[in-house]
PDB file of C-alpha atoms in Angstrom:
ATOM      1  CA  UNK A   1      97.443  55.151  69.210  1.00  0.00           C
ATOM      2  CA  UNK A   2     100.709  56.156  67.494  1.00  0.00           C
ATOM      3  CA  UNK A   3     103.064  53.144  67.180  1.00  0.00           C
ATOM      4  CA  UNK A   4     106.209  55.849  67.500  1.00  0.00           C
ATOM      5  CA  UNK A   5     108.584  55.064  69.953  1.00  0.00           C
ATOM      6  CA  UNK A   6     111.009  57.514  71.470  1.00  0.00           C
ATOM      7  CA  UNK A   7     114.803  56.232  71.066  1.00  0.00           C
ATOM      8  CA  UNK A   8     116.889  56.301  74.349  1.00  0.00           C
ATOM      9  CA  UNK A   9     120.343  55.992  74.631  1.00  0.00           C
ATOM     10  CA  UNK A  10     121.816  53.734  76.598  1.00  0.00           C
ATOM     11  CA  UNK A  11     125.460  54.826  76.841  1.00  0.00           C
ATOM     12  CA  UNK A  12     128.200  52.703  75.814  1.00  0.00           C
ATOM     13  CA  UNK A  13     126.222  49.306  75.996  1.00  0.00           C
ATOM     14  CA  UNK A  14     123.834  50.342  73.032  1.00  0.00           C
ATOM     15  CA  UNK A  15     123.714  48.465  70.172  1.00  0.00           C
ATOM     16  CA  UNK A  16     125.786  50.151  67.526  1.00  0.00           C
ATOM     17  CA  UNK A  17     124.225  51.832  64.592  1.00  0.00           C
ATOM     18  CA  UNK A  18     124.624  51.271  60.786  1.00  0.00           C
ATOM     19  CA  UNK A  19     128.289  52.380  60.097  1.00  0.00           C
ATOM     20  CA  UNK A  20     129.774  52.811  56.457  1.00  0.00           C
ATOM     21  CA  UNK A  21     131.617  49.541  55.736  1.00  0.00           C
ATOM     22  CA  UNK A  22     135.505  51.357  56.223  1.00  0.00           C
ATOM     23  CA  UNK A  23     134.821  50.767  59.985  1.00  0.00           C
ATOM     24  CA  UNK A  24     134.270  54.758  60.231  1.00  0.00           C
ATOM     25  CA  UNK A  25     131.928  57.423  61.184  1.00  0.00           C
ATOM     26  CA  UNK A  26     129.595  58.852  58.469  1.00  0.00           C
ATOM     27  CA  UNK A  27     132.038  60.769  55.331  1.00  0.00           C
ATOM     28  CA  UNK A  28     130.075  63.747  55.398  1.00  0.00           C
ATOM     29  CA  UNK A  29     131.098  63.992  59.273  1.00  0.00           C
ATOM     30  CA  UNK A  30     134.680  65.379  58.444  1.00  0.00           C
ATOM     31  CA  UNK A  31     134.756  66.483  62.170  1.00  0.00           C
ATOM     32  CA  UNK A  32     134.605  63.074  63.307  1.00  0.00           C
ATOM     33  CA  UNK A  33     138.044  61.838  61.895  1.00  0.00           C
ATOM     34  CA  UNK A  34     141.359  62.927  61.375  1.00  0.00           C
ATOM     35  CA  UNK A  35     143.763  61.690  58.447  1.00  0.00           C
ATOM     36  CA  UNK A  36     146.879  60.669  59.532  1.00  0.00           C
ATOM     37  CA  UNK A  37     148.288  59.669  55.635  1.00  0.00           C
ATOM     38  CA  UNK A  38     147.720  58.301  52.187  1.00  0.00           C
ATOM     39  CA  UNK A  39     147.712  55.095  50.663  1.00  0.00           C
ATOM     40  CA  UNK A  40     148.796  53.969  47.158  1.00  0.00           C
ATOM     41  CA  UNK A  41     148.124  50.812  46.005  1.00  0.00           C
ATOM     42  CA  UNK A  42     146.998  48.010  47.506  1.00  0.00           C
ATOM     43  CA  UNK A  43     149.717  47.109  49.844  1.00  0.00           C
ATOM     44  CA  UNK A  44     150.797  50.709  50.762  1.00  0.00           C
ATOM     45  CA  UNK A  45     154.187  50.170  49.142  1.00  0.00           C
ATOM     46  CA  UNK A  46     156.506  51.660  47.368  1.00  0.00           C
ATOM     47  CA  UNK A  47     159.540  50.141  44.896  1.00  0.00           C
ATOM     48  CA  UNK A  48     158.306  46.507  44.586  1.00  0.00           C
ATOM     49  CA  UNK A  49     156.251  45.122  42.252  1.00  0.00           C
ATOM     50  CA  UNK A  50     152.055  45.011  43.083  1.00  0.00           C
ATOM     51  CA  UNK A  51     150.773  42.568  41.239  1.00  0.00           C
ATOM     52  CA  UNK A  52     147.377  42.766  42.525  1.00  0.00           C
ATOM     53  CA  UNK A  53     145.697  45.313  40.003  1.00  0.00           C
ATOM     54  CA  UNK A  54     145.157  47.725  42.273  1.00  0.00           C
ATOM     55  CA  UNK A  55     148.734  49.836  41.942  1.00  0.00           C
ATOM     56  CA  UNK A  56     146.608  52.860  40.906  1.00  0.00           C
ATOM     57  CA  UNK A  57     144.514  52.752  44.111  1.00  0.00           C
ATOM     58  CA  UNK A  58     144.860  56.352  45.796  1.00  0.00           C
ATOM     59  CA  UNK A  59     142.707  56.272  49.369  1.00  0.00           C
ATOM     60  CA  UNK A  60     143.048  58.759  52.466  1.00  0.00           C
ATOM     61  CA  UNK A  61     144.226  56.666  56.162  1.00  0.00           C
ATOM     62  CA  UNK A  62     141.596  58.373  58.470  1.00  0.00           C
ATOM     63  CA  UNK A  63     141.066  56.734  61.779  1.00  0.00           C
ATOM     64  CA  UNK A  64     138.388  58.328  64.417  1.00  0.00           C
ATOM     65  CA  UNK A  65     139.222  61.658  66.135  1.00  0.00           C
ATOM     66  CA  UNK A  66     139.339  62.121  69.608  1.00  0.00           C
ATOM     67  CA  UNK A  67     135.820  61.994  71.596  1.00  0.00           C
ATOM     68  CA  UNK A  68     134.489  64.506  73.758  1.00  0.00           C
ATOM     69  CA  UNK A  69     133.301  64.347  77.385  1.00  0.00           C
ATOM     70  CA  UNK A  70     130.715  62.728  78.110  1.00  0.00           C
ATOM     71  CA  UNK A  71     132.206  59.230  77.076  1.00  0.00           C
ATOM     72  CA  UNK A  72     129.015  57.910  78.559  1.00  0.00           C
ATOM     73  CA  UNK A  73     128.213  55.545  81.681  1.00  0.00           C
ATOM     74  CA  UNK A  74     131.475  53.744  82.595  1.00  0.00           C
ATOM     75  CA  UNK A  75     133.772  54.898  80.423  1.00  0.00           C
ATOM     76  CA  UNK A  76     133.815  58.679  82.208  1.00  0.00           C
ATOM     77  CA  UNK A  77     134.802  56.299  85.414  1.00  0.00           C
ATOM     78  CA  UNK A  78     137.711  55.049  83.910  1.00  0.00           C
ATOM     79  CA  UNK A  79     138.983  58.005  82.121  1.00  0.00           C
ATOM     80  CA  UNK A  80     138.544  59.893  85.854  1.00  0.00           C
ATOM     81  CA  UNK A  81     140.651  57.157  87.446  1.00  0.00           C
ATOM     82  CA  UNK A  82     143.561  57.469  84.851  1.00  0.00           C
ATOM     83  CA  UNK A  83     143.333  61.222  84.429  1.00  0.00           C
ATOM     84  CA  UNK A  84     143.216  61.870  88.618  1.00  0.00           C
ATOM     85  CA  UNK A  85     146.899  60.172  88.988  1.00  0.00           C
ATOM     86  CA  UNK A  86     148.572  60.503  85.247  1.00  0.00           C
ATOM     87  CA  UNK A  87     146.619  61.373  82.178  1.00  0.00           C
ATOM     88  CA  UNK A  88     146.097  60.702  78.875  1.00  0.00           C
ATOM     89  CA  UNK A  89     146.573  62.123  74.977  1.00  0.00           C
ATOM     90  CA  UNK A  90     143.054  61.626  73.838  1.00  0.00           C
ATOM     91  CA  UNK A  91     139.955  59.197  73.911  1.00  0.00           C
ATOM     92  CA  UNK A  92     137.949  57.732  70.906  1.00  0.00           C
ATOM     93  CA  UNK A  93     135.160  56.730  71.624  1.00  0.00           C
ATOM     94  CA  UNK A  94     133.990  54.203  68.143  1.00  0.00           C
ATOM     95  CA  UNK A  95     131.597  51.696  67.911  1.00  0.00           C
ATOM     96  CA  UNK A  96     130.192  51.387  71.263  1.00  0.00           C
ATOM     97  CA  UNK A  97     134.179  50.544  71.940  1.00  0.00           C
ATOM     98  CA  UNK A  98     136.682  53.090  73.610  1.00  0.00           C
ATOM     99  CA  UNK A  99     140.530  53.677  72.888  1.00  0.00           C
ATOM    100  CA  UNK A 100     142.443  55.571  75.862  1.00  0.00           C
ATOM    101  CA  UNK A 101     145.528  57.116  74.194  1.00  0.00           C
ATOM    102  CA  UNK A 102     148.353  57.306  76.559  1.00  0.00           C
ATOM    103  CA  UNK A 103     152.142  58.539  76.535  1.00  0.00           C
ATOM    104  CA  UNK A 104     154.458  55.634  76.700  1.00  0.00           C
ATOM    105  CA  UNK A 105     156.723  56.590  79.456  1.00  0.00           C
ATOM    106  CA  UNK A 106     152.715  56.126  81.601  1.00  0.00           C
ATOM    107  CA  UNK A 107     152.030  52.680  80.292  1.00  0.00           C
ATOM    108  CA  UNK A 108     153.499  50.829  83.098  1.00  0.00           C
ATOM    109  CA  UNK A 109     151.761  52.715  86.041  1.00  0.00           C
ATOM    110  CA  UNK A 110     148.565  53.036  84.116  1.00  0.00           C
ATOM    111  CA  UNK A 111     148.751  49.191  83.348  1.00  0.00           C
ATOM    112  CA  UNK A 112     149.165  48.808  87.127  1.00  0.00           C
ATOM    113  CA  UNK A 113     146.971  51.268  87.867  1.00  0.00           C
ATOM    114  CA  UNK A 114     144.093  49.188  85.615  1.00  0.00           C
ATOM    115  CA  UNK A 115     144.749  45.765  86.985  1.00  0.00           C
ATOM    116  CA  UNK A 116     145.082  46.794  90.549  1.00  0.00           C
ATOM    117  CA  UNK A 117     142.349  49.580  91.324  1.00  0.00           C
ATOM    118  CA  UNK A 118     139.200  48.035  93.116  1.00  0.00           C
ATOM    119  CA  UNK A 119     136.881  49.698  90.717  1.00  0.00           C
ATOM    120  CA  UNK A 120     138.675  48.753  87.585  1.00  0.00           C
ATOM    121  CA  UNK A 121     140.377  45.308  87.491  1.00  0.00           C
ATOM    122  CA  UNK A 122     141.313  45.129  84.402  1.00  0.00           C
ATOM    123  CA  UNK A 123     142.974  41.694  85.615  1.00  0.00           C
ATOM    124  CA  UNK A 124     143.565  40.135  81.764  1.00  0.00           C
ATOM    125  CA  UNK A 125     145.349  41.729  78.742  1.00  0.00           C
ATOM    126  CA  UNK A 126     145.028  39.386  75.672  1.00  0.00           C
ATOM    127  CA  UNK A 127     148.257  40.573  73.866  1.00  0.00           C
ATOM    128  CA  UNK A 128     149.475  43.702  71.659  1.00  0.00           C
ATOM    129  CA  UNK A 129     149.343  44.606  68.025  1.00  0.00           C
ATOM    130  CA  UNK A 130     151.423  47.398  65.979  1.00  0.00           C
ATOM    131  CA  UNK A 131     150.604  48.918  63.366  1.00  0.00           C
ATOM    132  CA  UNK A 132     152.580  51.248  60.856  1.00  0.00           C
ATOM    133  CA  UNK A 133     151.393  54.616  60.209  1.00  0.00           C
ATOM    134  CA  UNK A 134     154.440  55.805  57.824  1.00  0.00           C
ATOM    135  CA  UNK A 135     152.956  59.356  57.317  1.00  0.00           C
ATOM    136  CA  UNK A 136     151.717  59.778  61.191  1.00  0.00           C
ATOM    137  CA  UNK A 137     155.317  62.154  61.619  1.00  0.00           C
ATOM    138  CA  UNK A 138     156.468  61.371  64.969  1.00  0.00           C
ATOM    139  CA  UNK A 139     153.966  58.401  65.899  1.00  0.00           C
ATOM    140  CA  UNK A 140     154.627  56.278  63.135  1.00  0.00           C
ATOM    141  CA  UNK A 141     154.606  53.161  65.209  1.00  0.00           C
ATOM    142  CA  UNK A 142     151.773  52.689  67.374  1.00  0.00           C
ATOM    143  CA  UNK A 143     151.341  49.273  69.822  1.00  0.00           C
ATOM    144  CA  UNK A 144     147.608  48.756  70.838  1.00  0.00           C
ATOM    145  CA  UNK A 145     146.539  46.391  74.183  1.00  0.00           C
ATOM    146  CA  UNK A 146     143.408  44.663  74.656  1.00  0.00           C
ATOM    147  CA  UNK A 147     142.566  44.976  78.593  1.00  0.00           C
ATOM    148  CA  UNK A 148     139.763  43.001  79.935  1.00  0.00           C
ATOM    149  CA  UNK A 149     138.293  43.064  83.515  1.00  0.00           C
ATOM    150  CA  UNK A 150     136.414  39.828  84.320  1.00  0.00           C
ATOM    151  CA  UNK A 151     135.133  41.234  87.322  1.00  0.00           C
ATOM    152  CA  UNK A 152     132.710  43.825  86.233  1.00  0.00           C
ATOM    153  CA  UNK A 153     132.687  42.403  82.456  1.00  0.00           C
ATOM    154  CA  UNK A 154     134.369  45.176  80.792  1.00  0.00           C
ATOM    155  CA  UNK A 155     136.809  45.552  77.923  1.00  0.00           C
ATOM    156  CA  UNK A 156     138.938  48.622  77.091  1.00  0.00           C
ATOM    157  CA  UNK A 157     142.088  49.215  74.469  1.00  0.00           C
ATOM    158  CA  UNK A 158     145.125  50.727  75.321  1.00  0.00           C
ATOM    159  CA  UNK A 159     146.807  52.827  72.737  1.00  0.00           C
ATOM    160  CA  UNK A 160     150.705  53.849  72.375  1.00  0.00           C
ATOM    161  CA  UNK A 161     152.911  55.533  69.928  1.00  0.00           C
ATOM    162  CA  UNK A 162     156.493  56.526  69.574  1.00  0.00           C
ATOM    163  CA  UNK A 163     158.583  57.135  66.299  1.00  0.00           C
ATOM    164  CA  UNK A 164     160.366  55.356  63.947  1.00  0.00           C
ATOM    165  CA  UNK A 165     163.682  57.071  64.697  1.00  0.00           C
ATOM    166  CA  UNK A 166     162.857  55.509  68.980  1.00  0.00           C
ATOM    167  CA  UNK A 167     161.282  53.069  68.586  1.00  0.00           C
ATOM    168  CA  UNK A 168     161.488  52.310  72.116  1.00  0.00           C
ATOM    169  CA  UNK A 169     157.834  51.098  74.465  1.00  0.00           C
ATOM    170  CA  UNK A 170     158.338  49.948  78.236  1.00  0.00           C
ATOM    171  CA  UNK A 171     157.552  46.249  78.518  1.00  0.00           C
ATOM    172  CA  UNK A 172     154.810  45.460  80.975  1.00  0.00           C
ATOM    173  CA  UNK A 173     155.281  41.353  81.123  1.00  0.00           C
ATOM    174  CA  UNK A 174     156.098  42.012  84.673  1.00  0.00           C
ATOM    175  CA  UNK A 175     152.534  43.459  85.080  1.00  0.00           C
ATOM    176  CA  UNK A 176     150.296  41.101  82.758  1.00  0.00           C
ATOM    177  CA  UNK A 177     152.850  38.082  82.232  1.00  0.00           C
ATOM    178  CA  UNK A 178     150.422  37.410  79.170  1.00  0.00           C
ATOM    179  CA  UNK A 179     152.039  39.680  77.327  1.00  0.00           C
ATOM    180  CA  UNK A 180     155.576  37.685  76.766  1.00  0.00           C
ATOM    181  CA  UNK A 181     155.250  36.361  73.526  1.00  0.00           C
ATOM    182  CA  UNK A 182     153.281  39.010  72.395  1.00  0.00           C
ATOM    183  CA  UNK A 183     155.439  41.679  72.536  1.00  0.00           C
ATOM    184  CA  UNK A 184     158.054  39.520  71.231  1.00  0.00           C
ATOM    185  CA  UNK A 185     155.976  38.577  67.809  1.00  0.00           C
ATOM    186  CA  UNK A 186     154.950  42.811  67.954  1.00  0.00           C
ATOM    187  CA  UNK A 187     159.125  43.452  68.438  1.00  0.00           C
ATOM    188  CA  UNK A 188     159.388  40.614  65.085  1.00  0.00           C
ATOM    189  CA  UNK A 189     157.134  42.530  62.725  1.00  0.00           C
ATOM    190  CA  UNK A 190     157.180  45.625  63.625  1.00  0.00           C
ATOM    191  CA  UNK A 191     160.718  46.362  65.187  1.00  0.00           C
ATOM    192  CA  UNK A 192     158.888  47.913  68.142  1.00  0.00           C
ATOM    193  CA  UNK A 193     161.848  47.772  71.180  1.00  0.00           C
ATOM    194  CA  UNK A 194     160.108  46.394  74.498  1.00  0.00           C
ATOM    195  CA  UNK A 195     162.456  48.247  76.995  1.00  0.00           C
ATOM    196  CA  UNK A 196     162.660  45.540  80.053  1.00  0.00           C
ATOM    197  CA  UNK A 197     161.619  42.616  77.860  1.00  0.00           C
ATOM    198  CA  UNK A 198     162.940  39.608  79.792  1.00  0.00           C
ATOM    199  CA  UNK A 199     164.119  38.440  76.076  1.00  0.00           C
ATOM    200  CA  UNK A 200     162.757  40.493  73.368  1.00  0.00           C
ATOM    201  CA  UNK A 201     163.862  37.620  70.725  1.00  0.00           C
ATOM    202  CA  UNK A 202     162.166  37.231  67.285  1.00  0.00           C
ATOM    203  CA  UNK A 203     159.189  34.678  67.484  1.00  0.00           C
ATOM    204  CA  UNK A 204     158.976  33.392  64.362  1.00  0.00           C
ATOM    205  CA  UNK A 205     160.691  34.782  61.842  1.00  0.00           C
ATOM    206  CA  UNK A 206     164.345  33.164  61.850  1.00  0.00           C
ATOM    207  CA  UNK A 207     166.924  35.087  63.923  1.00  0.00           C
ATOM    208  CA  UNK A 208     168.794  36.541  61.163  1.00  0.00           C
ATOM    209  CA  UNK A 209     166.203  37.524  59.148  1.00  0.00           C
ATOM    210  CA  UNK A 210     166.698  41.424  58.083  1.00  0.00           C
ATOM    211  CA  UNK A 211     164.090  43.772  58.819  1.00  0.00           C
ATOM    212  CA  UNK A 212     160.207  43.334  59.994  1.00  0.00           C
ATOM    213  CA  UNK A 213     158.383  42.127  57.562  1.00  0.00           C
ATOM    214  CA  UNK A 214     154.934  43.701  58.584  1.00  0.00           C
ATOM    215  CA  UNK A 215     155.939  47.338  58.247  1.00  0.00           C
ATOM    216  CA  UNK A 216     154.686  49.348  55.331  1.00  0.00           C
ATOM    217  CA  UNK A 217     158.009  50.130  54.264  1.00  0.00           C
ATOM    218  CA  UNK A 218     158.991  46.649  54.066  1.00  0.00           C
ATOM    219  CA  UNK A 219     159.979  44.749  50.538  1.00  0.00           C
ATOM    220  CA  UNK A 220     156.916  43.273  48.625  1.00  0.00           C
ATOM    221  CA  UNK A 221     158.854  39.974  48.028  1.00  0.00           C
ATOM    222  CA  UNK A 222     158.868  36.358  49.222  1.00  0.00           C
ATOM    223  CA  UNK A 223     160.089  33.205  49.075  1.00  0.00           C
ATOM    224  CA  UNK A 224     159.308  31.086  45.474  1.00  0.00           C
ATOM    225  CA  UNK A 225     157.057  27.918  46.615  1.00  0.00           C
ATOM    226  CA  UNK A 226     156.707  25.213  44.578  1.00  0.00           C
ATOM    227  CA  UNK A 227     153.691  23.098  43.849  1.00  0.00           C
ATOM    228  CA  UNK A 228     154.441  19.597  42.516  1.00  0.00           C
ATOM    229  CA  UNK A 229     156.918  21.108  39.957  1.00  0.00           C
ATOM    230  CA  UNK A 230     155.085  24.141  39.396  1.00  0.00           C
ATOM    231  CA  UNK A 231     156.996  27.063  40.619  1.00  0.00           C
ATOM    232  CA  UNK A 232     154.509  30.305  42.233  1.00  0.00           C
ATOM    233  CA  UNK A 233     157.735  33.086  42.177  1.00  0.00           C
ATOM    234  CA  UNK A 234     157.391  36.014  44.698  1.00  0.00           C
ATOM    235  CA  UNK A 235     154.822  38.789  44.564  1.00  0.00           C
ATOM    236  CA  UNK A 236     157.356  41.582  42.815  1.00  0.00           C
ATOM    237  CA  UNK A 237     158.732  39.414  40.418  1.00  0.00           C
ATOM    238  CA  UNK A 238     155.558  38.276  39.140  1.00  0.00           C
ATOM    239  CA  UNK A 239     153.217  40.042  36.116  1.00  0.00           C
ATOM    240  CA  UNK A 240     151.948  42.745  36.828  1.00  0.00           C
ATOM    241  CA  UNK A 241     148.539  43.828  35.650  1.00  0.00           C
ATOM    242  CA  UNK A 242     148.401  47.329  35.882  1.00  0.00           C
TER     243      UNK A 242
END
C-alpha cells in the first residue's frame, strides 16, 4: 500500500507553507508582488551619517500584490459584506492572514460596519501602526488596524493610505475607544492627522519636538548618552565604516 497522501486545502485556516525569510511569496513569483520603492542603506535614509556598515545596501520594497477571488472560506464572507454596502481598493491575501485595503473617507462606516454586523463582530481593534512608504507616490503614508472578533474567533487587518502632502485619516475612537492613544502615538511618529481625534496630542515625544521621528525621511541623529563618563555621541556623528 502506497504511503502517499493527497494534500487538501483547507482555506485560510491551513497551516502556512515554507516562505522565503523576507516575509514574501516565492522571488521567482514576480506576479505575486508589486514594488512600491527602493531602499539604500540600512536605515532608508538619506543626508545623515549610517554608521552601521551597510550604507552600500541597495534592496527593492516589494510587499504582496493584491489576491484574487476566491479568498477562501470566510474571508469571501467578509469581503461580500464590505463590498455589498461600500467597497474596497484591493485584498492580499499572505500567510494564511488577509489585508482589506480600503479608501479612507470609508474607514468609519466600514469600522462600524465590522463591529456591528451580526455575522462579523469584529468587536476589538488592538491599535494602529504607520508606516512610511516615501516612493509609494500618492500613498506614502499608510495606517494599518488590527480588528479582532471574539465571537467567531477571527482576526482581520485594516489597511489605509493617503499622501504626504494630506496627510489627513478620519479618527474612529468614537467607534473602538481602544484606539485613543494609539492614534495619538501613530499622529507622534508618523505625522498622520486623525481628523475628529478628541485630542490628537503627541504621546511621548515632548510637545515641541520638531518633526516625527519614525518617518524615513527623518534625521539619523540622537541625543549623546553618557555611560559613567563615557560619552556614546549620536548615530551621524559617529565613524562611519563604509
Amino acid at each position: 500500500m502506497s504511503d502517499d497522501k493527497d494534500v487538501v486545502s483547507t482555506g485560510p485556516d491551513q497551516a502556512a507553507v515554507e516562505q522565503s525569510p523576507e516575509n514574501l511569496p516565492p522571488a521567482d513569483d514576480v506576479q505575486q508582488v508589486e514594488q512600491v520603492g527602493v531602499r539604500t542603506g540600512m536605515f532608508g535614509v538619506s543626508g545623515t551619517g549610517d554608521t552601521s556598515g551597510y550604507g552600500g545596501l541597495v534592496k527593492p520594497i516589494e510587499l504582496p500584490a493584491a489576491a484574487a477571488r476566491p479568498f477562501g472560506g470566510w474571508y469571501d464572507d467578509v469581503a461580500d459584506a464590505i463590498e455589498s454596502t461600500l467597497g474596497l481598493e484591493k485584498v492580499v491575501v499572505h500567510r494564511g492572514e488577509i489585508t482589506f485595503h480600503v479608501r479612507r473617507e470609508e474607514l468609519p462606516a466600514i469600522a462600524l460596519l465590522l463591529r456591528d454586523d451580526p455575522k462579523l463582530r469584529f468587536e476589538f481593534c488592538a491599535g494602529v501602526s504607520g508606516v512610511h512608504y516615501p516612493d509609494d507616490h500618492g500613498r506614502e503614508l499608510h495606517a494599518v488596524y488590527h480588528l479582532l472578533s471574539m465571537t467567531h474567533n477571527r482576526r482581520i487587518r485594516l489597511e489605509v493610505t493617503c499622501p504626504d502632502a494630506d496627510p489627513h485619516i478620519p479618527s474612529i475612537v468614537g467607534i473602538y475607544p481602544t484606539n485613543d492613544w494609539h492614534e495619538r502615538e501613530t499622529w507622534d511618529f508618523f505625522g498622520i492627522i486623525f481628523d475628529g481625534h478628541p485630542a490628537l496630542t503627541r504621546v511621548l515625544m515632548p510637545d515641541d519636538w520638531p518633526g516625527h521621528p519614525q518617518r524615513k525621511d527623518y534625521p539619523l541623529g540622537g541625543i549623546p548618552v553618557e555611560y559613567k563618563g563615557g560619552t556614546v555621541p549620536p548615530p551621524d556623528q559617529r565613524r562611519s565604516y563604509n
